[in-house]
C-alpha atoms as one frame of an Amber mdcrd trajectory, in Angstrom:
protein
  27.347 -11.357  86.040  25.858 -12.828  82.803  22.125 -13.173  82.228  20.466
 -16.476  81.349  16.877 -17.324  80.470  14.839 -19.276  83.013  11.559 -20.543
  81.521  10.163 -21.433  84.943  10.463 -17.770  85.958   9.404 -16.475  82.539
  12.363 -14.082  82.385  16.113 -13.663  82.314  18.100 -13.748  85.538  21.668
 -13.361  86.777  23.959 -16.413  86.808  27.769 -16.591  87.172  28.278 -18.502
  83.912  27.134 -18.063  80.333  24.047 -19.986  79.263  24.838 -23.531  78.143
  22.544 -26.521  77.779  22.859 -30.311  77.400  21.495 -32.361  74.513  19.194
 -34.303  76.827  18.079 -33.419  80.331  17.634 -35.842  83.235  14.069 -35.143
  84.436  11.610 -36.701  86.842   8.047 -36.308  88.137   6.982 -37.327  91.647
   3.268 -37.699  92.388   2.935 -36.520  96.002  -0.656 -37.781  96.153   0.503
 -41.407  95.951   3.414 -41.423  98.409   3.040 -43.551 101.553   6.442 -42.591
 103.053   7.615 -46.195 103.196  11.188 -44.892 102.612  11.950 -47.763 100.227
  13.449 -45.194  97.847  15.670 -43.816 100.605  16.957 -47.257 101.556  17.524
 -48.302  97.942  19.711 -45.251  97.450  21.433 -45.633 100.826  22.306 -49.292
 100.310  23.636 -48.643  96.799  25.807 -45.552  97.267  26.044 -44.463 100.920
  27.181 -47.371 103.090  30.783 -46.278 103.776  32.412 -44.502 106.685  31.797
 -40.777 106.644  28.502 -41.184 104.766  26.386 -42.065 107.795  24.382 -38.831
 107.756  24.112 -38.656 103.968  20.711 -39.280 102.403  20.795 -38.296  98.757
  17.166 -39.419  98.605  14.903 -38.535 101.517  11.167 -38.287 102.150  10.245
 -35.497 104.561   6.900 -34.599 106.111   5.730 -31.069 105.377   5.266 -28.503
 106.776   7.553 -29.242 109.764   9.945 -31.847 108.395  13.058 -31.156 106.388
  16.551 -32.504 105.823  18.529 -30.603 106.891  15.958 -29.141 109.244  14.474
 -25.760 108.211  16.476 -25.624 104.930  13.621 -24.147 102.881  12.477 -21.687
 105.553  16.025 -20.417 106.049  16.683 -19.914 102.331  13.373 -18.064 101.926
  14.214 -15.840 104.892  17.670 -15.010 103.494  16.183 -13.885 100.180  13.429
 -11.964 101.949  16.001 -10.030 103.972  17.646  -8.812 100.769  14.354  -8.099
  98.961  11.669  -7.441 101.624   8.140  -8.021 100.348   9.269  -8.379  96.754
   8.913 -12.121  96.177   5.837 -11.930  93.939   4.613 -13.471  90.688   2.982
 -11.591  87.822   0.391 -14.098  86.598  -1.243 -11.666  84.178   1.306 -12.719
  81.583  -0.109 -15.239  79.098   0.608 -18.911  79.741   3.081 -19.394  76.936
   5.828 -21.920  76.255   8.404 -19.367  77.445   6.494 -18.408  80.625   3.989
 -21.137  81.547   3.546 -19.933  85.142   3.752 -16.183  84.535   6.745 -13.980
  85.396   8.498 -14.002  88.763   9.310 -10.420  89.721  11.263 -11.154  92.903
  14.880 -12.071  93.612  16.381 -15.478  92.921  19.201 -16.819  95.088  21.582
 -15.463  92.431  19.983 -12.001  92.363  20.099 -11.899  96.153  23.669 -13.184
  96.177  24.806 -10.478  93.754  23.518  -7.856  96.186  25.871  -9.090  98.897
  28.811 -10.042  96.689  28.243 -13.815  96.448  27.530 -16.185  93.573  24.316
 -17.195  95.346  22.831 -16.552  98.749  22.922 -19.475 101.186  24.064 -20.872
 104.523  25.860 -23.865 106.068  23.496 -26.093 108.096  24.543 -26.865 111.650
  25.339 -30.403 112.785  22.121 -30.313 114.804  20.078 -29.687 111.657  21.509
 -32.837 110.042  20.647 -35.073 113.033  17.333 -36.628 112.026  16.402 -37.355
 108.421  12.790 -38.090 109.412  12.236 -35.374 112.005   8.548 -34.512 112.512
   7.485 -37.453 110.361   3.667 -37.717 110.215   3.330 -34.504 112.251   0.228
 -32.591 111.193  -0.554 -28.907 111.639  -3.537 -26.671 111.066  -3.593 -24.027
 108.376  -5.034 -21.600 110.906  -1.988 -22.156 113.096   0.323 -21.299 110.197
  -1.640 -18.199 109.220  -1.896 -16.923 112.805   1.743 -17.694 113.511   0.947
 -20.295 116.166   3.628 -22.881 115.534   1.943 -25.735 117.389  -0.286 -28.733
 116.894  -3.077 -30.381 118.878  -6.646 -29.607 119.902  -7.920 -27.637 122.904
 -11.341 -26.576 124.123 -10.348 -22.964 123.496  -9.860 -23.683 119.800 -13.085
 -25.383 118.662 -12.386 -24.608 115.025  -9.687 -27.277 115.085 -12.235 -30.001
 115.803 -14.630 -29.108 113.005 -13.128 -31.661 110.665 -11.950 -31.220 107.107
 -13.298 -31.661 103.630 -11.871 -31.446 100.166 -10.589 -29.584  98.264  -8.530
 -28.365 101.264  -7.976 -29.847 104.699  -7.876 -27.561 107.729  -5.397 -29.873
 109.452  -2.878 -31.426 107.090   0.536 -32.808 106.293   2.043 -34.408 103.221
   5.197 -36.220 102.180   7.800 -34.491 100.040  10.233 -36.769  98.193  13.577
 -35.198  97.355  16.718 -35.991  95.414  19.118 -33.642  93.644  17.139 -31.735
  90.995  20.094 -31.685  88.556  19.184 -28.069  87.948  19.672 -26.208  84.698
  21.407 -23.446  86.674  22.784 -25.252  89.749  23.588 -23.192  92.828  26.335
 -25.662  93.735  28.034 -25.296  90.357  27.823 -21.517  90.520  29.388 -21.437
  93.971  32.327 -23.822  93.620  35.632 -21.841  93.580  37.483 -24.880  92.218
  35.084 -25.452  89.304  34.870 -29.035  90.509  31.143 -29.287  89.730  29.969
 -29.779  86.178  26.795 -30.540  84.240  27.172 -33.381  81.738  26.415 -32.317
  78.146  24.905 -35.689  77.222  22.197 -35.872  79.903  22.349 -32.801  82.156
  23.352 -34.791  85.251  25.280 -32.630  87.751  28.396 -34.247  89.258  31.286
 -33.319  91.561  34.823 -34.060  90.366  36.276 -35.684  93.499  39.837 -34.984
  92.359  39.281 -31.248  92.025  37.125 -30.780  95.131  38.933 -29.376  98.189
  35.976 -29.457 100.577  35.366 -25.704 100.843  31.635 -26.448 101.359  30.536
 -23.607  99.084  28.301 -26.079  97.246  26.692 -27.067 100.548  26.198 -23.406
 101.403  24.717 -22.195  98.141  22.574 -25.121  96.989  19.132 -24.056  98.285
  17.954 -27.690  98.375  21.014 -28.765 100.425  21.761 -31.853  98.356  25.583
 -31.622  98.146  26.950 -33.036 101.424  30.418 -32.785 102.925  32.202 -36.015
 103.860  34.564 -35.555 106.777  36.604 -38.723 106.201  37.684 -37.702 102.696
  37.288 -33.911 103.102  35.381 -33.559  99.858  31.718 -33.069  99.034  29.459
 -35.706  97.504  25.975 -35.638  96.011  23.378 -37.646  94.103  24.894 -38.918
  90.859  21.524 -39.834  89.292  22.752 -43.442  89.064  24.389 -42.374  85.812
  25.695 -45.857  84.886  22.052 -46.987  84.728  21.033 -43.909  82.718  23.882
 -44.679  80.316  22.522 -48.196  79.783  25.452 -49.931  81.512  23.223 -52.226
  83.583  23.048 -55.648  81.838  19.386 -56.036  82.836  18.197 -53.729  80.040
  20.597 -54.801  77.310  22.121 -51.374  76.786  18.898 -49.354  77.083  18.774
 -46.307  79.431  17.448 -47.305  82.832  15.800 -45.474  85.729  17.708 -44.715
  88.935  17.615 -47.001  91.980  15.278 -44.755  93.974  12.845 -44.581  91.043
  12.851 -48.305  90.327  12.292 -49.266  93.974   9.243 -47.051  94.544   6.420
 -49.059  96.137   3.755 -46.364  95.842   4.275 -45.919  92.076   4.825 -42.193
  92.527   7.923 -41.821  90.330   8.660 -41.538  86.628  12.111 -40.538  85.410
  13.139 -39.737  81.882  15.375 -37.821  79.502  13.942 -34.802  77.688  15.408
 -33.308  74.535  16.690 -29.735  74.800  16.474 -27.436  71.779  19.171 -25.096
  70.506  17.444 -22.200  72.282  17.848 -23.939  75.638  14.139 -24.648  76.025
  12.616 -28.103  75.954  12.251 -29.307  72.378   8.630 -30.123  71.577   8.094
 -33.839  72.139   4.342 -34.266  72.362   4.333 -38.039  72.922   6.965 -38.098
  75.666   5.179 -38.832  78.982   7.132 -36.249  80.976   6.868 -33.565  78.318
   3.136 -34.181  78.185   2.735 -34.136  81.979   4.897 -31.039  82.583   4.553
 -28.866  79.486   1.208 -29.868  77.922  -1.063 -30.723  80.861   1.084 -28.694
  83.313  -0.036 -31.021  86.097   3.526 -31.334  87.483   5.402 -28.314  88.850
   8.984 -27.463  89.909   9.906 -27.248  93.607  10.590 -23.657  94.713  10.983
 -22.304  91.158  11.450 -18.791  92.617  14.933 -19.763  93.802  16.017 -19.575
  90.157  17.964 -22.809  89.690  15.407 -24.120  87.173  15.150 -27.534  88.870
  14.451 -30.528  86.656  12.505 -32.328  89.364   8.726 -31.804  89.176   5.848
 -32.645  91.503   2.139 -33.270  91.168   1.015 -31.173  94.171  -1.027 -32.670
  97.054  -4.700 -32.061  96.340  -5.761 -31.815 100.013  -3.191 -29.277 101.305
  -4.080 -25.586 101.714  -3.451 -23.820  98.427  -1.596 -20.888  99.956   0.994
 -23.159 101.509   1.720 -25.179  98.389   1.737 -22.119  96.114   4.825 -20.878
  97.954   6.418 -24.282  97.300   5.427 -24.898  93.686   4.465 -21.490  92.311
   1.243 -20.059  90.865   0.531 -23.086  88.668  -0.816 -25.034  91.653  -4.526
 -24.381  91.138  -4.417 -25.417  87.490  -2.328 -28.512  88.286  -4.640 -29.746
  91.035  -7.793 -29.084  88.996  -6.386 -31.138  86.143  -5.333 -33.935  88.479
  -8.640 -34.138  90.344 -10.617 -34.429  87.106  -8.025 -35.803  84.676  -8.473
 -35.737  80.943  -8.817 -39.049  79.173  -5.225 -38.897  77.933  -3.759 -37.813
  81.282  -5.470 -40.697  83.078  -3.923 -43.101  80.585  -0.436 -41.564  80.857
  -0.513 -41.683  84.670  -0.708 -45.480  84.472   2.908 -45.543  83.243   4.381
 -44.551  86.607   6.589 -47.407  87.829   5.677 -49.941  85.184   9.210 -50.516
  83.876  12.816 -49.914  84.869  13.642 -48.788  81.347  13.396 -45.066  80.626
  10.314 -44.311  78.536  10.857 -42.032  75.529   7.451 -42.246  73.851   3.912
 -43.416  74.561   0.800 -44.187  72.555  -2.821 -44.663  73.601  -5.239 -47.195
  72.083  -8.850 -46.118  72.748 -11.060 -48.440  74.774 -14.707 -48.526  75.900
 -16.221 -46.221  78.512 -16.406 -48.055  81.843 -17.382 -45.374  84.357 -19.075
 -41.999  84.646 -19.604 -39.673  87.620 -19.530 -36.082  88.891 -16.424 -34.729
  90.671 -16.885 -31.349  92.356 -19.714 -30.628  89.974 -17.734 -31.574  86.878
 -18.465 -34.507  84.641 -15.870 -37.270  84.610 -15.800 -40.226  82.234 -13.334
 -43.091  82.463 -12.372 -45.149  79.433 -10.504 -48.417  79.579  -7.802 -47.246
  77.191  -4.572 -49.141  76.647  -1.342 -47.171  76.969   1.875 -48.351  75.323
   5.393 -47.206  76.246   8.552 -47.395  74.126  12.241 -47.235  75.048  14.976
 -45.218  73.315  15.303 -47.813  70.546  11.571 -47.624  69.834  10.844 -51.060
  71.291   7.603 -51.541  73.215   8.376 -52.154  76.898   4.968 -51.599  78.534
   1.342 -52.276  77.599  -1.156 -51.537  80.349  -4.861 -50.705  80.652  -6.466
 -47.905  82.649  -8.765 -50.375  84.401  -6.815 -53.127  86.105  -7.981 -56.597
  85.040  -9.742 -58.768  87.619  -9.017 -62.486  87.661 -11.480 -64.844  89.347
 -10.053 -68.136  90.476 -11.887 -71.100  88.884 -14.266 -72.899  91.253 -12.281
 -76.118  91.131  -9.176 -74.260  92.325 -10.751 -72.354  95.220  -8.916 -72.985
  98.476 -11.010 -72.861 101.621  -9.462 -72.060 104.960
């Protein structure tokens, strides 16, 4: 099996195909701290692509409550257990390695799904979810748990007189009792498990934007993509006997929507987000397969410069192109196993953001056009305080965003303007 370089793992790994990279890569960042689980994103996606017979259970976009929720249920726990069975106790990170462009989170010394799969004669390790596990897309929604319960192995919630520690309350930076919302679509991975697994070679990664698609004419419904995608985003459709998955609303990304006059446009789930948690873009890929330096791209800055956004389960080895700003209140041990060893740095930078990061974060959900570059115009200092013993200053900077053609599409300030209705126009109840 060939070896490919995975920058999220900081090392080479096994993969069934030779290394190959697109010119641009479909990328997104979700800010977990802002999500209110309104499911507007899920319904926008469902009403656009998944309203036909045979697609009833399909949710290419879903928002699940962690730690108990999942769609399909237990998908992440089951994948982790499968890898652990092949490599007991070996899923560890070496964080002593310098935080370089080629290994920003250190080096993962464990097994990926491809390493584990090679041990048992498969392209990638995986499983087929049962029908029962697909039943409820919002199972355990808003269900909290205590970190002590997870550590002690007590898989239960609630408070009893015999457990007074549960009623002691919580305080930042970590909550004793917690839950958070995890927003998921297909990650359009650099090394997709679904693509690696398909015996028909019906799955391909587009060279122009890195979007991963299933050729419906070639697919024969063997479900290998369902089995070996660790995120379980390819889904089998019984009425047509082929698999389907998120297509990243590629006509919008191509600029086919008349609303933007030919400019690349964000997906439906991104554009509909009420909580302003989502920003989607296209990042340039260099000849070496790594992200080309693009200092004034908002996603490049957020992911590679500030490193405040992290990949979901990077240890699985698919090099997902979906990134998350981790929840600041959740126990660090739990979210480290989800987002890797960069969690502490990411949360510290988010809690006390730099002047530039605070400005860039204002761009989330300000336009349906894909942003390719930003600029910041300095403004006056408007606020100063201490956050966890660290000085924080807020400046009312103005951030500008530009589309692919270089045209300004957004101009917004850090401090939202306040408008006071003139006295003569006040309406009294």
